Coordinates of C-alpha atoms and ligand atoms in Angstrom, one line a residue:
M1 CA -26.1 -7.2 18.3
Q2 CA -26.4 -6.4 14.7
L3 CA -23.3 -5.0 13.1
Y4 CA -23.4 -3.3 9.7
L5 CA -20.9 -2.3 7.1
L6 CA -21.4 1.0 5.2
D7 CA -19.8 0.3 1.9
Y8 CA -20.1 2.3 -1.4
G9 CA -18.3 -0.1 -3.4
A10 CA -14.8 1.7 -3.6
G11 CA -12.2 -0.7 -2.7
N12 CA -11.1 -3.5 -0.5
V13 CA -13.7 -4.1 2.2
R14 CA -12.8 -7.9 2.1
S15 CA -10.0 -7.4 4.6
L16 CA -12.5 -5.8 6.9
L17 CA -15.0 -8.7 6.5
N18 CA -12.2 -11.2 7.0
A19 CA -11.1 -9.3 10.2
V20 CA -14.6 -9.2 11.6
E21 CA -15.1 -12.9 11.0
R22 CA -11.7 -13.7 12.4
L23 CA -12.9 -12.0 15.6
G24 CA -16.0 -14.2 15.6
H25 CA -18.6 -11.8 14.5
S26 CA -20.7 -11.5 11.4
I27 CA -21.6 -8.2 9.5
E28 CA -24.3 -7.1 7.1
Y29 CA -24.1 -4.8 4.4
I30 CA -26.2 -1.6 4.5
T31 CA -28.0 -1.7 1.2
S32 CA -30.8 0.8 1.9
A33 CA -31.6 3.7 4.2
A34 CA -33.9 1.4 6.2
D35 CA -30.9 -0.6 7.3
F36 CA -29.6 2.2 9.4
D37 CA -32.7 1.7 11.6
A38 CA -31.8 -2.0 12.0
A39 CA -28.1 -1.5 12.8
D40 CA -26.8 -1.5 16.3
K41 CA -23.3 -0.6 15.2
I42 CA -21.9 0.5 11.9
I43 CA -18.4 0.3 10.5
F44 CA -17.8 2.7 7.7
P45 CA -14.4 2.0 5.7
G46 CA -13.9 5.0 3.5
V47 CA -11.8 4.4 0.3
G48 CA -10.8 6.8 -2.5
A49 CA -11.1 10.5 -2.6
F50 CA -13.1 12.6 -0.1
G51 CA -15.4 14.0 -2.7
Y52 CA -16.0 10.6 -4.2
A53 CA -17.1 9.2 -0.8
M54 CA -19.3 12.2 -0.1
Q55 CA -20.9 12.0 -3.4
A56 CA -21.4 8.2 -3.1
L57 CA -23.1 8.8 0.3
R58 CA -25.4 11.3 -1.2
D59 CA -26.2 9.3 -4.3
K60 CA -27.2 6.4 -2.4
G61 CA -29.2 8.4 0.0
F62 CA -27.0 7.5 3.0
A63 CA -25.7 10.8 4.2
E64 CA -28.8 11.9 6.1
P65 CA -29.6 8.4 7.6
L66 CA -25.8 8.3 8.7
R67 CA -26.3 11.6 10.5
R68 CA -29.4 10.4 12.2
F69 CA -27.8 7.3 13.3
V70 CA -25.0 9.2 14.9
A71 CA -27.5 11.5 16.5
S72 CA -29.3 8.7 17.9
G73 CA -26.3 7.7 20.1
R74 CA -25.5 4.3 18.4
P75 CA -21.9 3.5 17.8
L76 CA -20.1 4.3 14.5
M77 CA -16.6 3.5 13.6
G78 CA -15.2 5.2 10.6
I79 CA -11.8 4.1 9.0
C80 CA -9.5 6.3 6.9
V81 CA -11.7 8.3 4.5
G82 CA -14.6 7.0 6.6
M83 CA -13.0 9.1 9.4
Q84 CA -12.3 12.2 7.2
V85 CA -15.8 12.7 6.0
L86 CA -16.9 13.2 9.6
F87 CA -15.1 16.6 9.4
E88 CA -16.3 19.8 7.8
G89 CA -14.4 19.5 4.6
S90 CA -11.2 18.5 2.8
D91 CA -8.7 20.3 0.6
E92 CA -8.9 17.2 -1.5
S93 CA -12.4 18.1 -2.7
P94 CA -12.8 21.9 -1.7
D95 CA -16.3 22.1 -3.2
E96 CA -17.5 19.1 -1.3
P97 CA -18.7 19.6 2.3
G98 CA -18.2 16.8 5.0
L99 CA -20.7 15.5 7.4
G100 CA -19.5 18.2 9.9
I101 CA -19.8 15.8 13.0
F102 CA -16.5 17.0 14.1
R103 CA -14.9 20.6 13.7
G104 CA -12.0 20.9 11.5
R105 CA -10.7 20.4 7.9
V106 CA -8.8 17.6 6.3
Q107 CA -5.5 19.0 4.7
R108 CA -2.8 17.6 2.3
F109 CA 0.5 16.6 3.8
D110 CA 3.4 18.7 2.8
S111 CA 5.4 16.8 0.2
A112 CA 8.3 19.2 0.2
T113 CA 9.7 17.6 3.4
K114 CA 8.7 14.0 3.1
A115 CA 7.3 11.4 0.9
V116 CA 3.6 11.6 0.3
P117 CA 1.3 9.5 0.6
H118 CA 2.0 8.6 4.3
I119 CA 2.4 4.8 3.9
G120 CA 3.4 2.5 6.6
W121 CA 3.3 1.6 10.3
N122 CA 3.2 4.4 12.8
A123 CA 2.3 5.0 16.3
A124 CA -1.1 6.4 17.5
Q125 CA -0.3 8.1 20.8
T126 CA -3.1 8.8 23.2
V127 CA -3.4 12.6 23.5
H128 CA -6.8 13.1 25.2
V129 CA -7.1 14.4 28.7
A130 CA -10.9 14.6 28.8
P131 CA -12.1 12.1 31.4
V132 CA -12.5 8.7 30.2
P133 CA -15.9 7.5 31.1
P134 CA -17.1 5.4 34.0
A135 CA -16.0 1.9 34.6
A136 CA -18.8 0.3 32.6
A137 CA -17.3 1.7 29.3
A138 CA -13.8 0.7 28.1
A139 CA -11.6 2.9 26.0
P140 CA -10.5 1.8 22.5
A141 CA -7.7 -0.6 22.6
I142 CA -5.1 1.7 21.0
R143 CA -1.8 1.0 22.5
D144 CA 1.0 3.6 22.6
D145 CA 3.8 1.0 22.2
A146 CA 2.0 -0.6 19.1
R147 CA 2.2 0.5 15.4
Y148 CA -0.7 0.7 12.9
Y149 CA -0.9 0.9 9.3
F150 CA -1.6 4.2 7.6
V151 CA -2.1 5.0 4.0
H152 CA -3.3 8.5 3.1
S153 CA -2.2 11.9 1.6
Y154 CA -4.7 14.0 3.6
A155 CA -5.2 14.3 7.3
V156 CA -6.5 16.6 10.0
P157 CA -3.7 18.5 11.6
Y158 CA -3.3 18.0 15.2
T159 CA -3.6 21.4 17.2
G160 CA -4.3 20.0 20.7
D161 CA -6.5 23.2 21.2
C162 CA -9.6 23.2 23.3
A163 CA -12.0 22.5 20.5
Q164 CA -10.0 19.4 19.4
S165 CA -9.7 18.1 22.9
E166 CA -13.3 17.3 22.8
F167 CA -12.8 14.4 20.4
A168 CA -9.0 13.9 19.4
Y169 CA -8.0 10.6 20.9
T170 CA -4.7 9.9 19.4
A171 CA -2.1 11.8 17.4
T172 CA 0.6 10.7 15.1
R173 CA 3.8 12.4 13.8
Y174 CA 4.8 12.1 10.2
G175 CA 8.0 14.0 9.5
D176 CA 7.5 17.5 10.5
E177 CA 3.6 17.3 10.9
T178 CA 1.4 15.9 13.6
I179 CA -2.1 14.6 12.8
V180 CA -5.2 13.5 14.5
S181 CA -4.9 9.8 13.9
S182 CA -8.2 8.7 15.9
V183 CA -11.2 10.5 17.3
W184 CA -13.7 9.4 20.0
R185 CA -16.6 11.4 21.3
G186 CA -20.0 10.2 22.4
S187 CA -20.3 6.7 20.5
V188 CA -18.3 7.8 17.4
F189 CA -15.0 6.4 17.2
S190 CA -12.8 6.5 14.2
T191 CA -9.3 5.9 13.1
Q192 CA -7.2 7.3 10.3
F193 CA -5.2 4.2 10.2
H194 CA -6.5 0.8 9.1
P195 CA -7.1 -1.6 12.0
E196 CA -8.1 -4.4 9.7
K197 CA -4.5 -4.1 8.2
S198 CA -2.6 -3.6 11.4
G199 CA -2.0 -7.2 12.6
A200 CA -3.0 -8.4 16.0
A201 CA -2.7 -4.8 17.3
G202 CA -5.4 -3.7 14.8
L203 CA -7.7 -6.5 15.4
A204 CA -7.6 -5.6 19.1
V205 CA -8.8 -2.1 18.2
L206 CA -11.7 -3.5 16.0
R207 CA -12.5 -5.9 18.8
S208 CA -12.9 -3.0 21.4
F209 CA -15.3 -1.2 19.1
I210 CA -17.4 -4.3 18.2
E211 CA -17.4 -5.9 21.7
G212 CA -17.0 -2.8 23.9
D213 CA -19.2 0.1 25.0
L214 CA -17.1 3.0 23.8
A215 CA -19.5 5.8 24.8
R216 CA -17.3 8.8 25.8
P217 CA -19.0 11.8 27.5
A218 CA -19.4 14.5 24.9
A219 CA -18.7 17.2 27.4
P220 CA -15.2 18.6 26.6
G221 CA -12.6 18.0 29.3
P222 CA -9.7 20.4 30.0
A223 CA -7.9 21.7 27.0
A224 CA -5.2 19.1 25.9
P225 CA -1.7 20.6 25.8
P226 CA 0.1 20.0 22.5
A227 CA 1.1 16.3 23.1
D228 CA 4.7 15.2 22.7
V229 CA 4.2 12.9 19.8
R230 CA 7.6 11.7 19.0
A231 CA 7.5 8.2 17.3
A232 CA 8.3 8.1 13.8
L233 CA 7.0 6.3 10.7
T234 CA 8.8 3.0 10.7
K235 CA 10.6 1.6 7.8
R236 CA 8.8 -1.4 6.2
V237 CA 10.3 -4.8 5.7
I238 CA 8.5 -6.4 2.7
A239 CA 8.5 -10.1 1.7
C240 CA 7.9 -10.6 -2.1
L241 CA 6.6 -13.8 -3.7
D242 CA 7.1 -14.3 -7.4
V243 CA 4.4 -16.8 -8.4
R244 CA 3.9 -18.8 -11.6
A245 CA 2.7 -22.3 -12.6
N246 CA 5.6 -24.9 -12.8
D247 CA 5.9 -27.4 -15.4
Q248 CA 3.6 -29.7 -13.6
G249 CA 0.9 -27.1 -13.5
D250 CA 1.1 -26.3 -9.8
L251 CA 1.1 -22.7 -8.6
V252 CA 4.5 -22.1 -6.9
V253 CA 6.5 -19.4 -5.6
T254 CA 9.6 -19.2 -7.6
K255 CA 12.7 -17.2 -7.4
G256 CA 15.1 -16.2 -10.3
D257 CA 18.7 -15.1 -10.6
Q258 CA 18.5 -12.0 -12.6
Y259 CA 15.0 -13.0 -13.6
D260 CA 15.8 -16.5 -14.7
V261 CA 13.6 -18.8 -12.5
R262 CA 14.8 -22.2 -14.1
E263 CA 17.3 -24.5 -12.4
S264 CA 20.4 -24.9 -14.7
A265 CA 20.2 -27.6 -17.4
D266 CA 22.4 -29.9 -15.4
K267 CA 19.9 -29.8 -12.6
G268 CA 16.8 -30.6 -15.0
G269 CA 16.0 -27.0 -15.9
D270 CA 12.8 -27.0 -13.9
V271 CA 11.1 -23.9 -12.6
R272 CA 12.4 -23.5 -9.1
N273 CA 9.8 -24.4 -6.5
L274 CA 10.1 -22.6 -3.2
G275 CA 6.7 -23.4 -1.8
R276 CA 3.0 -22.7 -2.1
P277 CA 2.1 -18.9 -2.2
V278 CA -0.5 -18.9 0.7
D279 CA 1.6 -21.0 2.9
L280 CA 4.7 -19.0 2.4
A281 CA 2.6 -15.7 2.9
Q282 CA 1.2 -16.9 6.0
R283 CA 4.7 -17.9 7.3
Y284 CA 5.8 -14.3 6.5
Y285 CA 2.9 -12.7 8.3
D286 CA 3.6 -14.8 11.4
E287 CA 7.3 -13.9 11.2
G288 CA 6.5 -10.1 11.2
A289 CA 6.6 -9.1 7.5
D290 CA 5.1 -5.5 7.3
E291 CA 3.7 -6.1 4.0
I292 CA 3.4 -9.0 1.5
A293 CA 3.7 -8.7 -2.4
F294 CA 2.7 -11.3 -4.9
L295 CA 3.9 -10.9 -8.4
N296 CA 2.4 -13.1 -11.2
I297 CA 5.4 -13.3 -13.3
T298 CA 3.7 -14.9 -16.3
S299 CA 0.9 -12.5 -16.6
F300 CA 1.9 -11.6 -20.2
R301 CA 0.4 -15.0 -21.2
S302 CA -3.2 -14.9 -22.3
L303 CA -5.8 -16.4 -19.9
P304 CA -9.4 -15.5 -19.3
F305 CA -9.0 -12.9 -16.4
K306 CA -11.6 -14.5 -14.2
D307 CA -9.4 -17.8 -14.2
T308 CA -6.3 -16.1 -13.0
P309 CA -5.2 -18.2 -10.0
M310 CA -4.0 -15.0 -8.4
L311 CA -7.5 -14.1 -7.4
E312 CA -8.0 -17.4 -5.4
V313 CA -4.5 -16.8 -3.7
L314 CA -5.6 -13.4 -2.5
R315 CA -9.0 -14.7 -1.3
Q316 CA -7.2 -17.4 0.8
A317 CA -4.4 -15.2 2.0
S318 CA -6.5 -12.3 3.1
R319 CA -8.5 -14.6 5.4
S320 CA -5.8 -14.8 7.7
I321 CA -3.2 -12.3 6.9
F322 CA -3.9 -8.9 8.3
V323 CA -1.2 -6.7 6.7
P324 CA -1.3 -5.0 3.4
L325 CA -1.2 -7.3 0.4
T326 CA 0.1 -6.0 -3.0
I327 CA -0.8 -7.8 -6.2
G328 CA 1.2 -7.4 -9.4
G329 CA 1.4 -8.9 -12.9
G330 CA -1.2 -8.3 -15.7
V331 CA -2.7 -5.1 -14.2
R332 CA -3.7 -3.4 -17.5
D333 CA -6.7 -3.5 -20.0
I334 CA -7.2 -7.2 -20.5
E335 CA -8.8 -8.9 -23.4
D336 CA -9.9 -12.5 -22.8
P337 CA -8.4 -14.9 -25.2
D338 CA -11.7 -15.8 -26.8
G339 CA -12.3 -12.1 -27.6
Q340 CA -15.6 -12.1 -25.7
R341 CA -14.8 -9.7 -22.9
V342 CA -12.5 -6.7 -22.3
W343 CA -11.6 -5.9 -18.8
P344 CA -10.6 -2.2 -18.4
A345 CA -7.6 -2.0 -16.0
A346 CA -9.7 -0.3 -13.2
E347 CA -12.0 -3.4 -13.3
V348 CA -9.0 -5.8 -13.2
A349 CA -7.8 -3.8 -10.1
G350 CA -11.3 -3.8 -8.7
E351 CA -11.5 -7.6 -8.9
Y352 CA -8.1 -7.8 -7.1
F353 CA -9.3 -5.5 -4.4
R354 CA -12.5 -7.4 -3.8
S355 CA -10.4 -10.5 -3.6
G356 CA -8.2 -9.0 -0.8
A357 CA -5.5 -7.0 -2.3
D358 CA -4.7 -3.5 -0.8
K359 CA -2.6 -2.3 -3.6
V360 CA -2.0 -3.4 -7.2
S361 CA 1.4 -3.1 -8.9
I362 CA 1.8 -2.2 -12.5
G363 CA 4.8 -3.2 -14.5
S364 CA 4.9 -3.3 -18.2
D365 CA 1.8 -1.3 -18.7
A366 CA 3.4 1.6 -16.7
V367 CA 6.3 1.7 -19.1
Y368 CA 4.0 2.0 -22.1
A369 CA 2.1 4.7 -20.2
A370 CA 5.2 6.6 -19.6
E371 CA 6.2 6.5 -23.2
R372 CA 3.0 8.0 -24.3
Y373 CA 3.2 10.6 -21.5
W374 CA 6.3 11.8 -22.9
Q375 CA 5.3 11.7 -26.5
R376 CA 2.4 14.0 -25.5
M377 CA 4.8 16.2 -23.5
A378 CA 6.8 16.5 -26.6
A379 CA 3.8 17.4 -28.8
A380 CA 3.1 20.6 -26.8
D381 CA -0.3 20.8 -28.3
Q382 CA -1.8 17.8 -26.6
E383 CA -2.6 17.0 -23.1
A384 CA -0.1 14.9 -21.3
L385 CA -2.7 13.3 -19.0
D386 CA -5.8 12.0 -20.7
G387 CA -7.1 9.7 -18.0
A388 CA -6.8 6.7 -20.3
T389 CA -3.8 4.9 -18.7
A390 CA -4.3 2.1 -16.1
I391 CA -2.4 4.3 -13.6
E392 CA -4.8 7.1 -13.9
Q393 CA -8.0 5.1 -14.1
I394 CA -7.1 3.1 -11.0
A395 CA -5.8 6.2 -9.1
V396 CA -9.0 8.1 -9.7
R397 CA -11.3 5.3 -8.7
Y398 CA -9.3 3.9 -5.8
G399 CA -6.9 6.5 -4.7
R400 CA -3.2 6.9 -5.7
Q401 CA -2.1 5.0 -2.6
A402 CA -3.4 1.9 -4.2
V403 CA -1.2 2.1 -7.3
V404 CA 2.3 0.9 -7.2
V405 CA 4.5 0.9 -10.2
S406 CA 7.1 -2.0 -10.3
V407 CA 10.2 -1.2 -12.3
D408 CA 12.3 -3.8 -13.9
P409 CA 15.6 -2.0 -15.0
R410 CA 18.8 -3.3 -16.2
R411 CA 22.0 -1.3 -16.4
V412 CA 23.4 -0.2 -19.8
Y413 CA 27.1 0.9 -19.7
V414 CA 28.3 3.7 -21.8
R415 CA 31.5 5.5 -22.2
S416 CA 30.2 9.0 -21.8
P417 CA 26.8 10.5 -21.4
E418 CA 26.8 11.5 -25.1
D419 CA 26.5 7.9 -25.9
A420 CA 23.0 7.7 -24.4
P421 CA 21.3 10.7 -25.9
G422 CA 18.1 11.7 -24.3
H423 CA 18.6 9.6 -21.2
H424 CA 19.5 10.2 -17.7
V425 CA 23.0 8.9 -17.2
L426 CA 24.8 8.3 -14.0
R427 CA 28.5 8.2 -13.3
T428 CA 29.0 4.7 -11.6
A429 CA 31.5 3.6 -8.9
F430 CA 31.1 0.2 -10.5
P431 CA 32.6 0.6 -14.1
G432 CA 31.3 -1.9 -16.8
P433 CA 33.0 -4.8 -18.4
A434 CA 35.1 -2.5 -20.7
G435 CA 35.8 -0.2 -18.0
E436 CA 32.8 2.2 -18.9
E437 CA 32.4 4.8 -16.1
Y438 CA 28.8 5.8 -17.0
C439 CA 25.5 3.8 -17.2
W440 CA 21.8 4.4 -17.7
Y441 CA 19.1 2.2 -16.4
Q442 CA 16.8 0.9 -19.1
C443 CA 13.2 -0.1 -18.3
M444 CA 12.3 -3.7 -19.4
V445 CA 8.9 -5.0 -20.0
K446 CA 7.3 -8.5 -20.2
G447 CA 9.2 -9.8 -17.1
G448 CA 12.6 -8.5 -18.5
R449 CA 12.2 -10.0 -21.9
E450 CA 12.2 -6.7 -23.8
G451 CA 14.1 -3.4 -23.4
R452 CA 12.5 -0.1 -24.2
D453 CA 14.0 3.2 -25.1
L454 CA 12.9 4.7 -21.7
D455 CA 15.1 5.1 -18.5
V456 CA 14.1 4.8 -15.0
R457 CA 14.1 8.5 -14.4
Q458 CA 11.7 9.1 -17.2
L459 CA 9.5 6.3 -16.0
V460 CA 9.1 7.2 -12.4
T461 CA 8.7 10.9 -13.0
A462 CA 5.9 10.2 -15.5
C463 CA 4.2 7.7 -13.3
E464 CA 4.3 10.0 -10.4
A465 CA 2.5 12.7 -12.6
L466 CA 0.1 10.0 -13.9
G467 CA -0.9 9.3 -10.3
A468 CA 1.2 6.4 -9.0
G469 CA 1.5 6.2 -5.2
E470 CA 4.5 4.1 -4.8
I471 CA 7.6 2.9 -6.7
L472 CA 8.7 -0.8 -6.3
L473 CA 12.3 -0.5 -7.7
N474 CA 13.7 -3.9 -8.8
C475 CA 17.1 -4.2 -10.5
M476 CA 17.7 -7.0 -13.0
D477 CA 21.4 -7.0 -12.5
K478 CA 21.0 -7.4 -8.8
D479 CA 17.9 -9.8 -8.6
G480 CA 18.8 -13.0 -6.8
T481 CA 22.5 -12.1 -6.3
N482 CA 22.6 -11.6 -2.5
S483 CA 25.3 -9.0 -3.3
G484 CA 23.2 -6.0 -1.9
Y485 CA 20.8 -3.4 -3.4
D486 CA 21.9 -1.1 -6.3
I487 CA 22.5 1.8 -4.0
E488 CA 23.3 4.2 -6.9
L489 CA 20.0 3.3 -8.8
I490 CA 18.0 3.7 -5.7
A491 CA 19.4 7.0 -4.5
D492 CA 19.1 8.4 -7.9
T493 CA 15.5 7.5 -8.2
K494 CA 14.5 8.4 -4.7
A495 CA 16.0 11.8 -5.1
A496 CA 13.7 12.4 -8.4
I497 CA 10.3 11.8 -6.8
S498 CA 8.3 12.5 -3.7
I499 CA 6.2 9.4 -3.5
P500 CA 7.5 6.5 -1.4
V501 CA 10.1 4.1 -2.9
V502 CA 10.6 0.3 -2.1
A503 CA 14.2 -0.9 -2.6
S504 CA 14.2 -4.3 -4.1
S505 CA 16.6 -6.9 -5.6
G506 CA 19.9 -8.1 -4.2
A507 CA 19.4 -8.2 -0.4
G508 CA 21.7 -10.9 1.0
R509 CA 22.5 -9.8 4.6
P510 CA 20.8 -7.7 7.2
E511 CA 23.4 -4.9 6.6
H512 CA 22.2 -4.6 3.1
F513 CA 18.8 -3.3 4.3
S514 CA 20.4 -0.8 6.7
E515 CA 22.7 0.3 3.9
A516 CA 19.8 0.9 1.4
I517 CA 17.9 3.0 4.1
D518 CA 20.8 4.9 5.3
K519 CA 22.2 5.9 2.1
T520 CA 19.0 6.5 0.1
G521 CA 16.3 7.2 2.6
V522 CA 13.8 4.7 1.0
E523 CA 10.6 4.1 2.9
A524 CA 10.8 0.3 2.6
V525 CA 13.0 -2.6 1.8
L526 CA 11.9 -5.7 0.0
A527 CA 13.6 -9.1 -0.3
A528 CA 12.6 -12.6 -1.7
G529 CA 15.3 -15.2 -2.0
I530 CA 16.9 -14.8 1.5
F531 CA 13.4 -15.1 3.2
H532 CA 12.3 -18.0 1.1
R533 CA 15.5 -20.0 1.6
R534 CA 15.4 -19.2 5.3
E535 CA 18.9 -17.7 5.1
V536 CA 17.9 -14.6 7.0
P537 CA 14.8 -14.4 9.2
I538 CA 12.6 -11.3 9.0
E539 CA 13.2 -10.7 12.7
A540 CA 17.0 -10.7 12.3
V541 CA 16.5 -8.0 9.7
K542 CA 14.4 -6.0 12.0
D543 CA 16.7 -6.4 14.9
H544 CA 19.6 -5.2 13.1
L545 CA 17.6 -2.1 11.9
R546 CA 16.8 -1.4 15.4
Q547 CA 20.2 -1.7 16.5
R548 CA 21.2 0.8 13.9
G549 CA 18.6 3.2 15.2
I550 CA 16.1 2.7 12.4
P551 CA 12.5 2.5 13.6
V552 CA 10.7 -0.7 12.7
R553 CA 7.4 -2.2 13.9
P554 CA 7.7 -4.1 16.9
A555 CA 6.7 -7.8 17.1
D556 CA 2.9 -8.0 16.8
R557 CA 1.3 -9.3 20.0
Ligands
LIG601 O1 4.5 -6.4 -16.3 O2 2.6 -5.5 -15.0 O3 2.6 -7.8 -15.8 O4 4.1 -7.2 -14.1 C1 4.9 -8.4 -14.0 C2 5.6 -8.3 -12.7 O5 6.5 -9.6 -12.5 C3 6.6 -7.2 -12.5 O6 6.4 -6.6 -11.3 C4 7.9 -7.8 -12.6 O7 8.8 -7.2 -11.7 C5 7.6 -9.3 -12.2 N1 8.6 -10.3 -12.9 C6 8.3 -10.7 -14.1 N2 9.1 -11.7 -14.4 C7 10.0 -11.8 -13.3 C8 11.0 -12.7 -13.1 O8 11.7 -12.8 -12.1 N3 11.2 -13.6 -14.2 N4 9.9 -10.9 -11.2 C9 9.6 -11.1 -12.3 C10 10.5 -9.9 -10.7 C11 11.9 -9.4 -8.9 C12 11.3 -9.2 -7.7 C13 12.1 -9.8 -6.6 C14 13.3 -8.9 -6.2 C15 13.9 -9.4 -5.0 N5 11.3 -10.2 -9.6 O9 10.1 -9.6 -7.6 O10 11.4 -10.3 -5.6 O11 14.2 -8.7 -7.2 O12 14.6 -10.7 -5.1 P1 15.9 -11.0 -4.3 O13 15.6 -10.5 -2.9 O14 16.0 -12.5 -4.2 O15 17.1 -10.4 -4.9 P2 3.4 -6.8 -15.4

């Protein structure tokens, strides 16, 4: 059996290659129209915008061969945008027709009622009532009790009407909307979620396509009644690894107290070493982390980009870790120290995606971009968005869901809002050292070494406008303290934007995680120190959240 990958160079196909290899198969790239004739099965992992995907298919001369491949009855599996382009069109790119293999249009989620993009682990509940084929053919291995990783802003609404019952296989609820999360008709099976990023449950879905015979009769079955799709998006528990070279030159996971990663002078002053990045990430995958973030915390130092050790960390980690990986630190336009080469931010991100990252996180550069954004907004004669920032470059090329902004704020106490002109000031229940009842959150750059005249509210609203898909909200005052998250900061930030927010810094007990979710509504909770030091296992956090009625991904089997 010859399995082919239809790739148009838009993003992370490495995870898919790794997943296929993990299942004991090999896969060839489609490089010409002739390869469609040689292929027995094709996997089509779409990335980026709908219009970009369709254009890329046409430019490469792949659209017609793909249609013919489907018409020949050979199996195709689309993933994410690779499923969306099988429909007639999308509101994302209204002028660009889709392949029209399925009836229906892709629409944007309503962000008035929930965070968009839809990022995280959700159920895919079987809704088909059309006959499942004779015994020889197996059904795709999607389980109602499992959870799968979704990341998208557009989807096909689930109607459950007669026409849809021909192909809708599972549906998924997100907030007040229900969407088609997989389709299956004839030999075309596709998922809106990412099986290659959905742990063991996702690998089983991929295996059922690669090894199974998924032909489902094209004849419509009885109309599916609107399914009772109840399961909700789960809250993600993320493990974060701050990575740097120690004084011996070994790459280690370290962990600071309020960003200071060295032991005290009486203990020798070394960089704390909590383990090797890939080993620790593997442990967190095995223990049920829903996502893993690597932050290169010395990225402000100058190094030829190709030599950055994080590329190798990602390559190794993505071979055996099948949940989303985020990489941060040094995502910006980079000039190699010898001045020989400049890497635009989109190329830097592209190199990370090809090495196995699913998202990149931008810290310092996002602050500078936000400063420029507000300067342009103030000078009304100029465009606030000029497409030049790293956020814009990467969001346009790889989709906004691939761009995380990592925020490093610190509290600045003031006696009254008038003492911080131009800034968003909060009244705090935790007064400052001189009894100050107000504070604002100053954005820091270069790993907390330099403060800027920009507050967190200004940063996150600008970044959302520029195209960021998610905010990773640290807090320098809370980092490493085990005293709980900064609820005031998180609640205030969450209320200001409609993209997902990840709460970070300060977790010390399972109750801190539920407190952050209950009081602020964040989509994800992140911790570092307590996981590294084995003070609280990830499963204990999830058990606690479950007991509090907060939906979490079940143990992956
Ligand atoms: O500015 O784009 O090159 O990105 C640099 C990245 O490195 C940023 O994301 C920044 O947050 C991170 N970083 C830089 N210096 C440090 C440091 O600690 N000295 N780490 C640092 C940030 C915060 C979180 C930590 C949480 C949870 N560390 O990563 O994981 O606070 O910790 P806890 O649960 O132990 O409290 P650029």
